PDB file of C-alpha atoms in Angstrom:
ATOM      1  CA  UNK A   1      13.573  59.762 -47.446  1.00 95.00           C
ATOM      2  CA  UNK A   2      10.618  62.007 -47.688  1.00 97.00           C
ATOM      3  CA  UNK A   3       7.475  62.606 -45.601  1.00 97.00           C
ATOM      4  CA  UNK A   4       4.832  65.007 -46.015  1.00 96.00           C
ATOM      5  CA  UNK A   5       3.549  67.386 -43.323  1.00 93.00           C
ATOM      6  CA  UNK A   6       0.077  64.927 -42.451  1.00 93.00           C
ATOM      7  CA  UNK A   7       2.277  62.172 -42.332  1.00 95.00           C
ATOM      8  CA  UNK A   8       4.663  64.192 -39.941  1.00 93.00           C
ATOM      9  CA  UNK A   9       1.527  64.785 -37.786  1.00 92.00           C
ATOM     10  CA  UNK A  10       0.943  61.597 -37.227  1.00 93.00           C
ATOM     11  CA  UNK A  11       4.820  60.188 -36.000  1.00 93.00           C
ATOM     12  CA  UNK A  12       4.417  63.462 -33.041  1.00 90.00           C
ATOM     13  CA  UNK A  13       6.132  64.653 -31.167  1.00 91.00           C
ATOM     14  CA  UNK A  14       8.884  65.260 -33.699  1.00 95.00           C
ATOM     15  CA  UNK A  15      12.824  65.196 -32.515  1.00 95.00           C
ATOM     16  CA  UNK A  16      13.801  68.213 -34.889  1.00 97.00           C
ATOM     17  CA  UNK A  17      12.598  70.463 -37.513  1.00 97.00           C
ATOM     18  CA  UNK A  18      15.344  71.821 -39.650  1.00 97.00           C
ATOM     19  CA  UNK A  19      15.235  74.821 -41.354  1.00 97.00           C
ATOM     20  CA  UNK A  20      17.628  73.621 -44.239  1.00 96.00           C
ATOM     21  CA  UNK A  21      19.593  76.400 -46.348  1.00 94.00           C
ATOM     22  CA  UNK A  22      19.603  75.536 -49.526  1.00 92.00           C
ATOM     23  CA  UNK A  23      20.811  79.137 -51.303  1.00 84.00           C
ATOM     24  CA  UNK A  24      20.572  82.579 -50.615  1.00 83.00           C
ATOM     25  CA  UNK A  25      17.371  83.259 -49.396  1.00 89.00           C
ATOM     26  CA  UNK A  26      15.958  79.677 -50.245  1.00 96.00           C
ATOM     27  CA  UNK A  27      15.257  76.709 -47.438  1.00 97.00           C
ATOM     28  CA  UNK A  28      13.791  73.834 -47.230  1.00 97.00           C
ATOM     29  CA  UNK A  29      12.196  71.529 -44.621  1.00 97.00           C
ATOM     30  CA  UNK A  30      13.656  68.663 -42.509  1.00 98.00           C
ATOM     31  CA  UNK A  31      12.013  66.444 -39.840  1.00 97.00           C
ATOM     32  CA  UNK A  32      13.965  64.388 -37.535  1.00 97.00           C
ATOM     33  CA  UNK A  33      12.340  61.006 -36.479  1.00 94.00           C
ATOM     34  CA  UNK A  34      14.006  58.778 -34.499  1.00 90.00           C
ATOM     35  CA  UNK A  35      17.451  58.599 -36.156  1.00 91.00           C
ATOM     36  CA  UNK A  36      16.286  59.363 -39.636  1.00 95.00           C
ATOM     37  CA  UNK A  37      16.077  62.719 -41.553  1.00 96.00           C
ATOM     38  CA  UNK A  38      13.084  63.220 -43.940  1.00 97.00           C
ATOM     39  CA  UNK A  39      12.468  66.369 -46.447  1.00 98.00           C
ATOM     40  CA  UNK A  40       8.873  67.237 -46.056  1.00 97.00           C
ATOM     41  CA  UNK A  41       7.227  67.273 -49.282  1.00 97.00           C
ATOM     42  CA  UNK A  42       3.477  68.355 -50.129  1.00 95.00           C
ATOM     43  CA  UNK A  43       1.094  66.324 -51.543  1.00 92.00           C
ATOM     44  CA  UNK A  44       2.676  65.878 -55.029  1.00 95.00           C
ATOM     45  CA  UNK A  45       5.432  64.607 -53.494  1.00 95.00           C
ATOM     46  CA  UNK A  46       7.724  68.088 -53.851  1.00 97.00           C
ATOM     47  CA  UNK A  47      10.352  69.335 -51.254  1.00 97.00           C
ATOM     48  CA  UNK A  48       8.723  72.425 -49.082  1.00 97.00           C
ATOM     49  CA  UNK A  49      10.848  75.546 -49.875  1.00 96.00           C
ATOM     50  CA  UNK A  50      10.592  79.122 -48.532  1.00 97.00           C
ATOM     51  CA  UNK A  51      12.143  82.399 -49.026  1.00 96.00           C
ATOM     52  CA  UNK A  52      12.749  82.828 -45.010  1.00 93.00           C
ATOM     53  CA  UNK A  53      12.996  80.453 -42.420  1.00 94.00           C
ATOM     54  CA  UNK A  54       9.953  82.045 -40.671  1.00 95.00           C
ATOM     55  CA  UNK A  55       7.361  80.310 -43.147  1.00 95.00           C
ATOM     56  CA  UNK A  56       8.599  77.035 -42.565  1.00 95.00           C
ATOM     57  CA  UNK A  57       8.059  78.100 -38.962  1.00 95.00           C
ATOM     58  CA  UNK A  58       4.500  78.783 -39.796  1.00 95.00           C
ATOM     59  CA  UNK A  59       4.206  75.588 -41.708  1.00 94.00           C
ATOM     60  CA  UNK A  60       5.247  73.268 -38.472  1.00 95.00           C
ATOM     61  CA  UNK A  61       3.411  75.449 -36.007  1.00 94.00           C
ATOM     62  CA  UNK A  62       0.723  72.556 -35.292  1.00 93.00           C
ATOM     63  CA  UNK A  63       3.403  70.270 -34.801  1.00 94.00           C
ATOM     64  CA  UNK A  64       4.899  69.281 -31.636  1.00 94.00           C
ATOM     65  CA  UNK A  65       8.549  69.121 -31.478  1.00 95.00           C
ATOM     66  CA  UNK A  66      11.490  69.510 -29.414  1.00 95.00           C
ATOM     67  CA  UNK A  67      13.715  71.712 -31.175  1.00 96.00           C
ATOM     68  CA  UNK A  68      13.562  73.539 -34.575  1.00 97.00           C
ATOM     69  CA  UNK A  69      17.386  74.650 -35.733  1.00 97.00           C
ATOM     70  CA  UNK A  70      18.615  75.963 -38.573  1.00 96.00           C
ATOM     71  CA  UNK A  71      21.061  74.372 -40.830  1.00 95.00           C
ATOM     72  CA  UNK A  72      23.589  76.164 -43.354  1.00 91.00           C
ATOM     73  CA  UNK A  73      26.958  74.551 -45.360  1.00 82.00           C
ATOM     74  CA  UNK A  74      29.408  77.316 -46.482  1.00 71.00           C
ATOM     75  CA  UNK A  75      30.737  76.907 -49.167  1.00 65.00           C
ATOM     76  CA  UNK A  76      33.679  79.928 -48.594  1.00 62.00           C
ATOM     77  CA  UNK A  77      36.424  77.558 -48.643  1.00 63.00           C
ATOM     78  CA  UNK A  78      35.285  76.515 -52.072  1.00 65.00           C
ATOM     79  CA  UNK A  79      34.679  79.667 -53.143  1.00 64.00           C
ATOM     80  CA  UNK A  80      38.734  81.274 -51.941  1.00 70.00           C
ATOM     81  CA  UNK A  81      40.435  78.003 -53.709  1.00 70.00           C
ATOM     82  CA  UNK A  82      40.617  76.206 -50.767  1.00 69.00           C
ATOM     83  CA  UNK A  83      41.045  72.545 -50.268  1.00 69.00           C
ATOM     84  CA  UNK A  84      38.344  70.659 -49.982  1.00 67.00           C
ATOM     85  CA  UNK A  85      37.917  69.888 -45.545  1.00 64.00           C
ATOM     86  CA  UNK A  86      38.035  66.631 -44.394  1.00 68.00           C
ATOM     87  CA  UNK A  87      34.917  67.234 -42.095  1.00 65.00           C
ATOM     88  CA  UNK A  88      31.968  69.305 -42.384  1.00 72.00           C
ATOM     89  CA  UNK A  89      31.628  72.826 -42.072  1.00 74.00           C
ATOM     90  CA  UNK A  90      27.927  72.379 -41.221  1.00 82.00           C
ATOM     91  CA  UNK A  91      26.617  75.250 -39.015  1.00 87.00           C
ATOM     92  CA  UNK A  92      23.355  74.643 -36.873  1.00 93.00           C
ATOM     93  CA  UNK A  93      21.979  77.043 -35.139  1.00 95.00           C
ATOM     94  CA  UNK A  94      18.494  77.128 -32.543  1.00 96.00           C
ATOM     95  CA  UNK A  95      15.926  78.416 -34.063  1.00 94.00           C
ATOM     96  CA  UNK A  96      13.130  79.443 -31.611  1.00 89.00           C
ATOM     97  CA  UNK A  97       9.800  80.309 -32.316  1.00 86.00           C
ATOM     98  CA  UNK A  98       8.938  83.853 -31.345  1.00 83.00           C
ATOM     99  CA  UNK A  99       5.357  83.478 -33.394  1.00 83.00           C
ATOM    100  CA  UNK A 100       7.174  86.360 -35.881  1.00 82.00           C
ATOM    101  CA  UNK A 101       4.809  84.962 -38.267  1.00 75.00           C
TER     102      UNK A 101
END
């Protein structure tokens, strides 16, 4: 599901802003609402991506939420010929905001 950053305004205060890892260097944006995850898209309707997690951070800083985190997937078992896990190896880590912007 998608939502864009007025819309995100409007459902406040927000659960949990993810900072999502998508690649080396590359993130994207994810509200929590409720039970439901949403990628924030602009107005066109595309995903938010940033080189650091920091101008996401900047992005959300009129929003009120509870928590921002994080969120990466490893893929080093994949990458060493491991089997694939039967679980996740999601990490997610706080991500406060120190206003490093």
């Amino acid at each position: 599901m998608k939502i864009t950053l007025s819309a995100l305004r409007d459902r406040q205060p927000i659960k949990k802003i993810v900072a999502n890892s998508l690649d080396v260097a590359l993130y994207n944006l994810i509200a929590c609402v409720g039970d439901a995850e949403y990628i924030v898209v602009d107005s066109n309707g595309e995903a938010i991506r940033a080189r650091n997690p920091l101008e996401l951070q900047k992005l959300v800083q009129h929003i009120d939420y509870q928590k921002m985190t994080i969120r990466h997937q490893s893929a080093y078992d994949e990458m060493i010929g491991q089997p694939t896990r039967q679980g996740s190896n999601q990490l997610e880590v706080p991500f406060g905001d120190n206003k490093l912007y």
